[in-house]
XYZ file of C-alpha atoms in Angstrom:
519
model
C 4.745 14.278 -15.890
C 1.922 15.925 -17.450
C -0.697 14.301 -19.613
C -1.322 17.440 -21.828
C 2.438 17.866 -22.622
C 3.891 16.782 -26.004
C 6.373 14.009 -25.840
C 8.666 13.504 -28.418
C 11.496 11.058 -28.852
C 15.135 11.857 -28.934
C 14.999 11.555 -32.743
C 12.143 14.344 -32.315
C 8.965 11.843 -33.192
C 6.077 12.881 -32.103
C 4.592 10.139 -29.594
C 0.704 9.934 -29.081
C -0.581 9.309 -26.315
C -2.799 5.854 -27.779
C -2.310 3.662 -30.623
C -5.459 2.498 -30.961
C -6.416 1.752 -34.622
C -4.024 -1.000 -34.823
C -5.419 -3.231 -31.754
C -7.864 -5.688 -33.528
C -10.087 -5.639 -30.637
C -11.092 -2.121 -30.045
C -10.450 -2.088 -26.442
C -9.200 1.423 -24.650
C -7.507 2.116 -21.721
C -9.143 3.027 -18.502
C -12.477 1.332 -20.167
C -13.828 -1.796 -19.367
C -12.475 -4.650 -19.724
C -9.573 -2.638 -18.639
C -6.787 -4.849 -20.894
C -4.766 -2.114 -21.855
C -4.604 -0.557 -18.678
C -7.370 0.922 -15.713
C -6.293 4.691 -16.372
C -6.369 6.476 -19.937
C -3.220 7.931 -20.004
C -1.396 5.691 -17.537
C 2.514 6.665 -16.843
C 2.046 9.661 -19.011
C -0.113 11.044 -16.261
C 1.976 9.203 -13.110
C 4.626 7.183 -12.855
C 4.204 3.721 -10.856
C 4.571 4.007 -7.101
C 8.374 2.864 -6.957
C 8.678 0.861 -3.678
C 11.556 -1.209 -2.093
C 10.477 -4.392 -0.100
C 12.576 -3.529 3.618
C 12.358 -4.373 6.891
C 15.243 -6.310 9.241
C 16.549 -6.279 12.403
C 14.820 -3.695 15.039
C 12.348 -1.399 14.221
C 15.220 1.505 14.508
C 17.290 0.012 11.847
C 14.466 -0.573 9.693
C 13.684 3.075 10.505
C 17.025 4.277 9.599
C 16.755 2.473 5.540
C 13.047 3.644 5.008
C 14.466 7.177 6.099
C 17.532 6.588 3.331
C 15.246 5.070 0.469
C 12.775 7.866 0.788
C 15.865 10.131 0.541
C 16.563 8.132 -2.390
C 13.647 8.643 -4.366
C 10.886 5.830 -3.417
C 7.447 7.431 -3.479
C 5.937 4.313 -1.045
C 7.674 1.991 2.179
C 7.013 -1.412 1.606
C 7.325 -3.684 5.405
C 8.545 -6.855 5.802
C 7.815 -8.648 8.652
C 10.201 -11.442 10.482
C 8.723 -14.611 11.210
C 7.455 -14.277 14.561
C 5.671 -11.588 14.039
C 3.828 -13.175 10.953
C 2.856 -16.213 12.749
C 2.050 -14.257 16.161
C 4.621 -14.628 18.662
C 6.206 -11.983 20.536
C 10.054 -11.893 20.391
C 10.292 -13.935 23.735
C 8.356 -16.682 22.410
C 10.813 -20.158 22.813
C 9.451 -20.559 18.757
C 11.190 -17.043 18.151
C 14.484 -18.073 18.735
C 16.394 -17.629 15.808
C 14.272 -15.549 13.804
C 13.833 -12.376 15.372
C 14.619 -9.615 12.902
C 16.043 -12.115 10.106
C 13.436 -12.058 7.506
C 12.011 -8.710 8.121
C 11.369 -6.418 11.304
C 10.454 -7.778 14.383
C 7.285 -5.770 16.157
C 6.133 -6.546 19.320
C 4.111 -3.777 20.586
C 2.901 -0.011 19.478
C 5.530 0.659 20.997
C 7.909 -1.344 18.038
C 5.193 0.686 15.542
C 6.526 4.349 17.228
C 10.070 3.778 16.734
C 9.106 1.968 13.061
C 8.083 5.089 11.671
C 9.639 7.428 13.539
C 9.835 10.816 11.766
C 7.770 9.735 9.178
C 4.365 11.233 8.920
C 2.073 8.563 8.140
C -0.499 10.933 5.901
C 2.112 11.771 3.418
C 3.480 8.536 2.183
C 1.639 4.953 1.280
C 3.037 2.035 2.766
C 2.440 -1.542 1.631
C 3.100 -4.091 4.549
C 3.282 -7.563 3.561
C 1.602 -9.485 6.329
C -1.504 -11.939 7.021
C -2.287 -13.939 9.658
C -2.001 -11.281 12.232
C -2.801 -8.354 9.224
C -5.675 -6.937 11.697
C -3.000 -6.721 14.400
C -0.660 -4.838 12.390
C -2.986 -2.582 10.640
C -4.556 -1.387 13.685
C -0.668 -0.339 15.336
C -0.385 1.689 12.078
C -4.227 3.483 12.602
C -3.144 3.451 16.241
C 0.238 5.663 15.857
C -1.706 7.429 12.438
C -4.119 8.735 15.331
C -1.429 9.580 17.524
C 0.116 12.022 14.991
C -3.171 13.547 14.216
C -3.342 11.740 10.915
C -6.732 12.279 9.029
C -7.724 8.892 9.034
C -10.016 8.976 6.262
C -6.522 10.365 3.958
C -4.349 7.567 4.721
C -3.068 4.956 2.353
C -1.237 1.678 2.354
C -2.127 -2.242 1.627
C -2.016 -4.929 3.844
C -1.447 -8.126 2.150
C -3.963 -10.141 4.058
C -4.231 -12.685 1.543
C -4.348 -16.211 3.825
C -5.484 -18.521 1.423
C -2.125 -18.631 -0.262
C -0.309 -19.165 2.761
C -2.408 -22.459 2.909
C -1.532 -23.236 -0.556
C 2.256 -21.839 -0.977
C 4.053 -20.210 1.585
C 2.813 -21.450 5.180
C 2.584 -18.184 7.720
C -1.182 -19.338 8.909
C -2.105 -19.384 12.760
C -6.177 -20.044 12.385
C -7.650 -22.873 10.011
C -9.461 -21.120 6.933
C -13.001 -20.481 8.426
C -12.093 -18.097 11.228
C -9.550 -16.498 8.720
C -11.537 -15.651 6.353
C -14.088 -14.168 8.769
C -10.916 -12.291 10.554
C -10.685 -10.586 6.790
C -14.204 -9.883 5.783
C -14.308 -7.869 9.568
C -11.319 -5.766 8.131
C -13.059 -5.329 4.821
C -15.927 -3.802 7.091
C -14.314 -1.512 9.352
C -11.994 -0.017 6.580
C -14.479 0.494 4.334
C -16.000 2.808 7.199
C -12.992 4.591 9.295
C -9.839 4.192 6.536
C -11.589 3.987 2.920
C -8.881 4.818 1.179
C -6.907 1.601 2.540
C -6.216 -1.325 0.278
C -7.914 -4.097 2.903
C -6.161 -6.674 1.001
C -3.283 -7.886 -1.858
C -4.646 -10.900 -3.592
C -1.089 -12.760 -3.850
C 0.032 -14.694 -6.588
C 3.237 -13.584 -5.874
C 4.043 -16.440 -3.372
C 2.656 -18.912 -5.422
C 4.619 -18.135 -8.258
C 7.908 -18.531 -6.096
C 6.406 -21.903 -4.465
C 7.146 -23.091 -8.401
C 3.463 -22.216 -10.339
C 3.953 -20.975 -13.748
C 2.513 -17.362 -15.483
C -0.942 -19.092 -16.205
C -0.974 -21.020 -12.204
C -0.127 -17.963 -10.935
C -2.788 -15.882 -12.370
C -5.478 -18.809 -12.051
C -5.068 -19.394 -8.731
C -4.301 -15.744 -7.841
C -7.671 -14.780 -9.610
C -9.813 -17.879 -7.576
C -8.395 -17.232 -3.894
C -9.891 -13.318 -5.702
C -12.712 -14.810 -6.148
C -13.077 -16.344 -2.742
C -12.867 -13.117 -0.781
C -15.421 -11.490 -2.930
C -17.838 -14.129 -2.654
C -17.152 -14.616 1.499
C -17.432 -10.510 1.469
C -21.233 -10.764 -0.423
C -22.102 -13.617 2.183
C -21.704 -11.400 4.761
C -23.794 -9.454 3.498
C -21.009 -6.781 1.828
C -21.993 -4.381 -1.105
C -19.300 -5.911 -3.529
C -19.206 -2.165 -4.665
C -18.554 -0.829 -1.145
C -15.918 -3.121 -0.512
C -14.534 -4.482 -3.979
C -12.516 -0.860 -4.752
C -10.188 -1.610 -1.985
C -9.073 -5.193 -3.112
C -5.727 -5.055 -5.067
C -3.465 -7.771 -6.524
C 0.153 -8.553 -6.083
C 2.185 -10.126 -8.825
C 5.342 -11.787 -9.766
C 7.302 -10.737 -12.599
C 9.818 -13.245 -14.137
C 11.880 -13.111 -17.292
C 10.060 -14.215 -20.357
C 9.024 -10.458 -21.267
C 6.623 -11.274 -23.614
C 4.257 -13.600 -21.607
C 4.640 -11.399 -18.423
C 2.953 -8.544 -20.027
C 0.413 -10.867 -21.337
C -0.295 -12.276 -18.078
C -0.977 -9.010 -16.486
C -3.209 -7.853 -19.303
C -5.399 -11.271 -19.323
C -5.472 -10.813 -15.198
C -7.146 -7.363 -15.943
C -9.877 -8.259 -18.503
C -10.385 -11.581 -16.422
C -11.009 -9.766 -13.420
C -13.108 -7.390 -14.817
C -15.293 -9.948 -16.027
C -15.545 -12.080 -12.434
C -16.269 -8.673 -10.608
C -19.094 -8.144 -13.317
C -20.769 -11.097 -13.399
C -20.659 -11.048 -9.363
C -22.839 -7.995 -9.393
C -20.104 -5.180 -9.569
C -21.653 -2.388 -11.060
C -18.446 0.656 -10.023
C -16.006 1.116 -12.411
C -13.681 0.844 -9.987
C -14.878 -2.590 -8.563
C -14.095 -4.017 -11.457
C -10.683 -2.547 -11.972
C -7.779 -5.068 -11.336
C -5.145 -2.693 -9.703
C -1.909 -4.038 -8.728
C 1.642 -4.450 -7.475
C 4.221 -6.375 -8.655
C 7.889 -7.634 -7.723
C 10.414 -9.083 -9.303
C 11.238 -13.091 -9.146
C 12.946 -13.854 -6.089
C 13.356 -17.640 -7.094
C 14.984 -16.305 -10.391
C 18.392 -14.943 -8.875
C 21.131 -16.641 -8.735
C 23.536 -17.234 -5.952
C 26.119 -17.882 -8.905
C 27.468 -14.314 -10.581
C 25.089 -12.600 -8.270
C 25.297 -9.366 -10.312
C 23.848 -11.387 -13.472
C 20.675 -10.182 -11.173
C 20.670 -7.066 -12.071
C 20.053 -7.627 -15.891
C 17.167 -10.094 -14.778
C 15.926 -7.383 -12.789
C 15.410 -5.165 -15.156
C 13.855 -7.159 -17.413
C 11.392 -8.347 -15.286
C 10.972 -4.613 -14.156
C 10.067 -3.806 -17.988
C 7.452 -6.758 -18.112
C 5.958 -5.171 -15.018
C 6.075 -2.201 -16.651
C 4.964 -2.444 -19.987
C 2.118 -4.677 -18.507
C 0.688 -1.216 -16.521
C 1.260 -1.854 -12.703
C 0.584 0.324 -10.268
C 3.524 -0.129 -8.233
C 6.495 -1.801 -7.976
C 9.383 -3.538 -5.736
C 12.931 -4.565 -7.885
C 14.641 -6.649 -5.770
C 18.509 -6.243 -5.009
C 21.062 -8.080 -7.034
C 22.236 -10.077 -3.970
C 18.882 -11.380 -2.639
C 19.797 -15.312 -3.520
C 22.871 -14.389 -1.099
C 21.534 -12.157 2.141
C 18.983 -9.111 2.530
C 20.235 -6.425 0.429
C 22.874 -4.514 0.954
C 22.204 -0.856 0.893
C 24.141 -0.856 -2.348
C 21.887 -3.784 -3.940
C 18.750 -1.708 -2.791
C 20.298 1.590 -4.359
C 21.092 -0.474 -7.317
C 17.452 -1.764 -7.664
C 16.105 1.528 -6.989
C 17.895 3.158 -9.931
C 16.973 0.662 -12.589
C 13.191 1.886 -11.917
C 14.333 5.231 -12.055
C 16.238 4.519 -15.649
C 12.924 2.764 -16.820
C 10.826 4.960 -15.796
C 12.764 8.437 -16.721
C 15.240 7.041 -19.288
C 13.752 4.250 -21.191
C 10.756 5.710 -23.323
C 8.788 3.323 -22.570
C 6.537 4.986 -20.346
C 5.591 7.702 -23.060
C 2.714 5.774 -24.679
C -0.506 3.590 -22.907
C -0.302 -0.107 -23.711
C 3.034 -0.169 -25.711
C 2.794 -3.783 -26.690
C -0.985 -3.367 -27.465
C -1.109 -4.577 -31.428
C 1.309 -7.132 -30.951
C 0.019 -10.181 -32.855
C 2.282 -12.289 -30.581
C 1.680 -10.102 -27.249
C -2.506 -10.211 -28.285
C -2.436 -13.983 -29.118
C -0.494 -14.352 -25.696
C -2.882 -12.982 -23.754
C -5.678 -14.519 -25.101
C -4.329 -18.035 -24.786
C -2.880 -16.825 -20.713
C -6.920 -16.134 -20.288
C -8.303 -19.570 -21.817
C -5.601 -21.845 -19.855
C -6.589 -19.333 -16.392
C -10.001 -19.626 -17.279
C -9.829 -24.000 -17.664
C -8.251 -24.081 -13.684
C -10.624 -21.560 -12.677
C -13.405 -23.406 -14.027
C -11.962 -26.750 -12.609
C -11.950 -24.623 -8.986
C -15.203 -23.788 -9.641
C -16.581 -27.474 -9.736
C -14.449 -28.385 -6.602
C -16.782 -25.974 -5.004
C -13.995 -22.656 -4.846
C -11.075 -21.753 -3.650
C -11.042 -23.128 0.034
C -12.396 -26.425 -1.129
C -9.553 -26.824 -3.740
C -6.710 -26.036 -1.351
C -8.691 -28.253 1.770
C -8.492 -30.906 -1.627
C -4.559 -30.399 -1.664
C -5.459 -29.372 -5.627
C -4.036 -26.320 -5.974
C -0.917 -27.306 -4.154
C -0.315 -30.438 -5.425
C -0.550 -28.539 -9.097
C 2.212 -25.919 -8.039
C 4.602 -28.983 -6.842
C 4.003 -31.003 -9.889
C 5.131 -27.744 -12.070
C 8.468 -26.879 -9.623
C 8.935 -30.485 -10.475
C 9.084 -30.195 -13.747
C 11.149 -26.615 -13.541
C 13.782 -27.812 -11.620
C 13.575 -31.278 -13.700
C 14.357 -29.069 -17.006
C 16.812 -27.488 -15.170
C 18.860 -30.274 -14.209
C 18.799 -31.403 -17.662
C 19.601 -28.580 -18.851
C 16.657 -27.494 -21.317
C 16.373 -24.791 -19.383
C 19.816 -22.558 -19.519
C 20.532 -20.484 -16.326
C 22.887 -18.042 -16.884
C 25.808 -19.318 -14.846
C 24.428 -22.323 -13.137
C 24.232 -24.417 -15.398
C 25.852 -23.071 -18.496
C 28.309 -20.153 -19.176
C 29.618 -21.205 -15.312
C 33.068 -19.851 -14.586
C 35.017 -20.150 -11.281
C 34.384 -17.596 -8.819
C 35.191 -16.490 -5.021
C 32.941 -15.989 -2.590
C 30.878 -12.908 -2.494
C 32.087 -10.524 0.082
C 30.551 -7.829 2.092
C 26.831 -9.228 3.173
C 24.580 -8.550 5.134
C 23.573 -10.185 7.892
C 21.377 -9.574 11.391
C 22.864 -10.780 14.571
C 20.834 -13.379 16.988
C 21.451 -10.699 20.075
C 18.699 -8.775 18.007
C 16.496 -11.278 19.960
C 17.601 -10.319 23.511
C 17.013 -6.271 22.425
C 13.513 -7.269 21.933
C 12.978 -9.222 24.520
C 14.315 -6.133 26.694
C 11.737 -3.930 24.965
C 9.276 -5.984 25.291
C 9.315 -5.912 29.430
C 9.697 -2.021 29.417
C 6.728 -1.830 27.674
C 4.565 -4.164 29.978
C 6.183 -3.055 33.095
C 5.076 0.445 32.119
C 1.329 -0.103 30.663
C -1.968 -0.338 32.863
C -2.014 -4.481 33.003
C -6.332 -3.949 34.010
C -6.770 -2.612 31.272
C -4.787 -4.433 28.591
C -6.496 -7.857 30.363
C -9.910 -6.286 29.767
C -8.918 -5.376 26.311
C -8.053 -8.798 25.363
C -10.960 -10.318 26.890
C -13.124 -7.943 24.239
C -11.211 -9.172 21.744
C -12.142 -13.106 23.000
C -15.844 -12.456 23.557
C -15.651 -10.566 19.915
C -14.099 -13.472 18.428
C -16.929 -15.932 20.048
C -19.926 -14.132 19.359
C -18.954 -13.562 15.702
C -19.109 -9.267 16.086
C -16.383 -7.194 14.124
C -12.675 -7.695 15.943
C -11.574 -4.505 14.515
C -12.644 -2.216 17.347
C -11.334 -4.514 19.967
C -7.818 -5.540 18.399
C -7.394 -1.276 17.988
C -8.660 -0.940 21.721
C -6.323 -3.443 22.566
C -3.234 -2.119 20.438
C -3.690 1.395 21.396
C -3.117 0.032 25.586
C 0.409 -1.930 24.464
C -1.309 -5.241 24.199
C 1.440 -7.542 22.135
C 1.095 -9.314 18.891
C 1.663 -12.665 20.508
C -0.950 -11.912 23.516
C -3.690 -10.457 20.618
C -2.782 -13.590 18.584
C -3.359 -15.905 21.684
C -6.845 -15.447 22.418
C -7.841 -15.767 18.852
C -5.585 -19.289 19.015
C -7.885 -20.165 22.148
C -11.078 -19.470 20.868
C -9.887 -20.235 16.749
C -7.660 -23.158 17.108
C -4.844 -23.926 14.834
C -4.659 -24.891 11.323
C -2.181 -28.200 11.078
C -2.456 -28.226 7.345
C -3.708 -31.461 5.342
């Protein structure tokens, strides 16, 4: 697509590029406050990275579907990680059992990495891995195999999500109590700012808490003060919020009320721009809320699973026609089983329709104008900015969710969802109205428990073959690191790079970190 180029519509109207004179509040894209959208022309120049959330089983079946979506047309890989490996425990772990390679990839080693990405040159393609508590393990396999293929390091892309103060408040994949975790993330911000700058160090999730049951103005509250957190722990250390801040990006939900989507990720970008501003930010591009967004997992229905598809693609739209940067549909069948390849071709296609079909990419800031889309978004910023003050008082982020505040306020609103619900002021589309008898759905897909016994297998090739000296020197670095408060980075890539585990990197950080129990 080319920003010069004259676009017309099929009725042969000539579309410009920005309607501005309408928008009562003179704001322009790629211009502070950024509301309409961080880059002037937005899709007219480039389409949204179009990404689809895999990972399952071993690392060569997850292989084999990155390998068929990139034939497919995705322009970024997007990893998910099973549970062990999120919470740091190797495959053979007696915790594992029963979740190896069921709710994303299992990886063990560099070795797991290799076979991950196989074929796949690491410099050519971004790749968004959604992963916390052990993000500094997982990053440092990908720089160690980017390195191995001679990968520019200073030219390759991705995100980690890295974003552990919603696990405390929403989701629950934390090893180390907040303290230590935080510190584990400002050392990433560091180093990456320094050997992979053009690396998104984190994904500021509201995401996670939207499925945990927060509405559009909880999510973006919240989402915006765990933001706020990072950048103020980031300055405390001493960080140039300008050195550091360009790399932070946000991940969002996208559910089916159109209109107050959009408006939620238009407030999120002025709001942002202002908290990065009045923090010090002085770089454009600090104060530049980029981000990602997904559709609603918790929206899809088990019941007429391919209903999904329409909800899809309106949420898809919101995402849209609120200016992400990149985005992750989600396959029709998701309420029944990971998706089928057909559900992830499916899902694929209606960004592809959007994007090339739709129109709605031929103009910045679509809705901009709006007297109900502008009024939206102003009242989305006032209700975001009353928690965020609230957080403020409570003394931030961490204190809130140490307080049980924030979580307690996400269970009080599923409450009330699933209340409404029940009661039926709020219609599901056959759940709980328009229901008709159906069979079963055929056909899913599904990852065997001998997946765990592969691993397992793996795993003792790889330390029967490695120098053990070595990898027990590296992981003592790593301890001594951890205890005297010096960046971990070096040592967890030292360590990596010599077939040190996840679970054995994760264990000395346990020793010396302790565990969080929650409140």
């Amino acid at each position: 697509m080319s920003t010069d180029k004259e676009i017309k519509t099929d009725s042969d109207i000539v579309v410009e590029k920005l309607y501005q004179t309408l928008i009562a509040l003179n704001e322009t894209p790629g211009q502070f406050p950024y509301t309409r959208g961080v880059q002037t022309d937005m899709y007219r120049g480039k389409l949204w990275t179009m990404r689809q959330y895999a990972g399952f089983s071993t690392a060569e079946e997850s292989n084999k579907r990155y390998k068929y979506l990139l034939q497919q047309g995705t322009t970024g890989l997007s990893v998910a990680f099973d549970l062990p490996t999120q919470i740091g425990y190797d495959s053979s772990h007696a915790l594992a059992d029963g979740e190896v390679g069921k709710a994303g990839v299992a990886i063990d080693s560099l070795g797991d990495m290799e076979i991950l990405f196989d074929g796949i040159a690491l410099q050519n393609v971004t790749t968004s891995m959604t992963i916390n508590a052990t993000a500094s393990t997982l990053l440092c396999m990908y720089i160690a195999l980017a390195k191995k293929q001679g990968a520019d390091l200073k030219l390759i892309s991705g995100t980690i999500q890295n974003d552990i103060l919603k696990e405390y408040a929403a989701r629950g994949t934390y090893i180390y109590p907040p303290k230590p975790s935080m510190r584990i993330i400002t050392d990433i911000f560091e180093y990456c700012s320094k050997e992979v700058p053009k690396w998104n160090t984190i994904s500021v999730s509201g995401y996670h808490i939207r499925e945990a049951g927060a509405n559009a103005v909880q999510e973006l509250a919240f989402t915006l003060a765990d933001g706020k957190a990072y950048l103020q722990a980031a300055i405390n250390k001493g960080l140039d919020i300008d050195v550091f801040a360009p790399r932070i990006s946000f991940f969002f939900n996208a559910h089916n009320n159109l209109f107050e989507e959009v408006a939620k990720f238009r407030a999120a970008r002025r709001m942002w721009a202002n908290i990065t501003k009045q923090l010090g930010a002085k770089n454009p591009k600090s104060q530049m809320l980029r981000f990602h967004t997904q559709t609603g997992g918790s929206t899809l229905t088990a019941q007429q699973p391919q209903n999904n598809i329409i909800r899809v693609t309106i949420q898809a739209l919101a995402a849209v026609m609120g200016g992400t940067q990149s985005l992750h549909t989600n396959g029709f069948d998701e309420a029944l089983s990971l998706p089928t390849e057909e559900a992830a071709r499916i899902a694929l296609r209606t960004q592809q329709i959007i994007g090339y079909e739709s129109g709605v990419t031929q103009t910045v800031d679509p809705l901009g104008g709006s007297y109900y889309v502008e009024a939206l978004t102003n009242a989305m910023e006032a209700k975001a900015y009353a928690y965020l003050q609230k957080i403020d008082e409570m003394g931030g982020a961490v204190a809130a969710i140490e307080a049980g505040y924030i979580q307690n306020e996400i269970a009080q609103s599923a409450y009330n969802y699933q209340k409404d619900i029940e009661h039926d002021t709020k219609i599901i589309v056959g759940q709980n109205k328009f229901v008709i008898n159906e069979a079963p759905t055929k056909d899913l897909f599904t990852v065997d428990d001998s997946i765990r016994q592969i691993q397992i297998e793996k795993l003792n090739a790889i330390k029967a073959k490695r120098n053990t000296l070595i990898v027990e020197a590296a992981l003592e670095k790593i301890k001594n690191a951890a205890t005297d408060g010096s960046n971990l980075m070096p040592h967890i890539l030292y360590a990596v790079e010599n077939y040190a585990t996840l679970g054995e990197i994760a264990d000395v950080m346990r020793n010396v970190f302790g565990e969080y129990q929650g409140s």
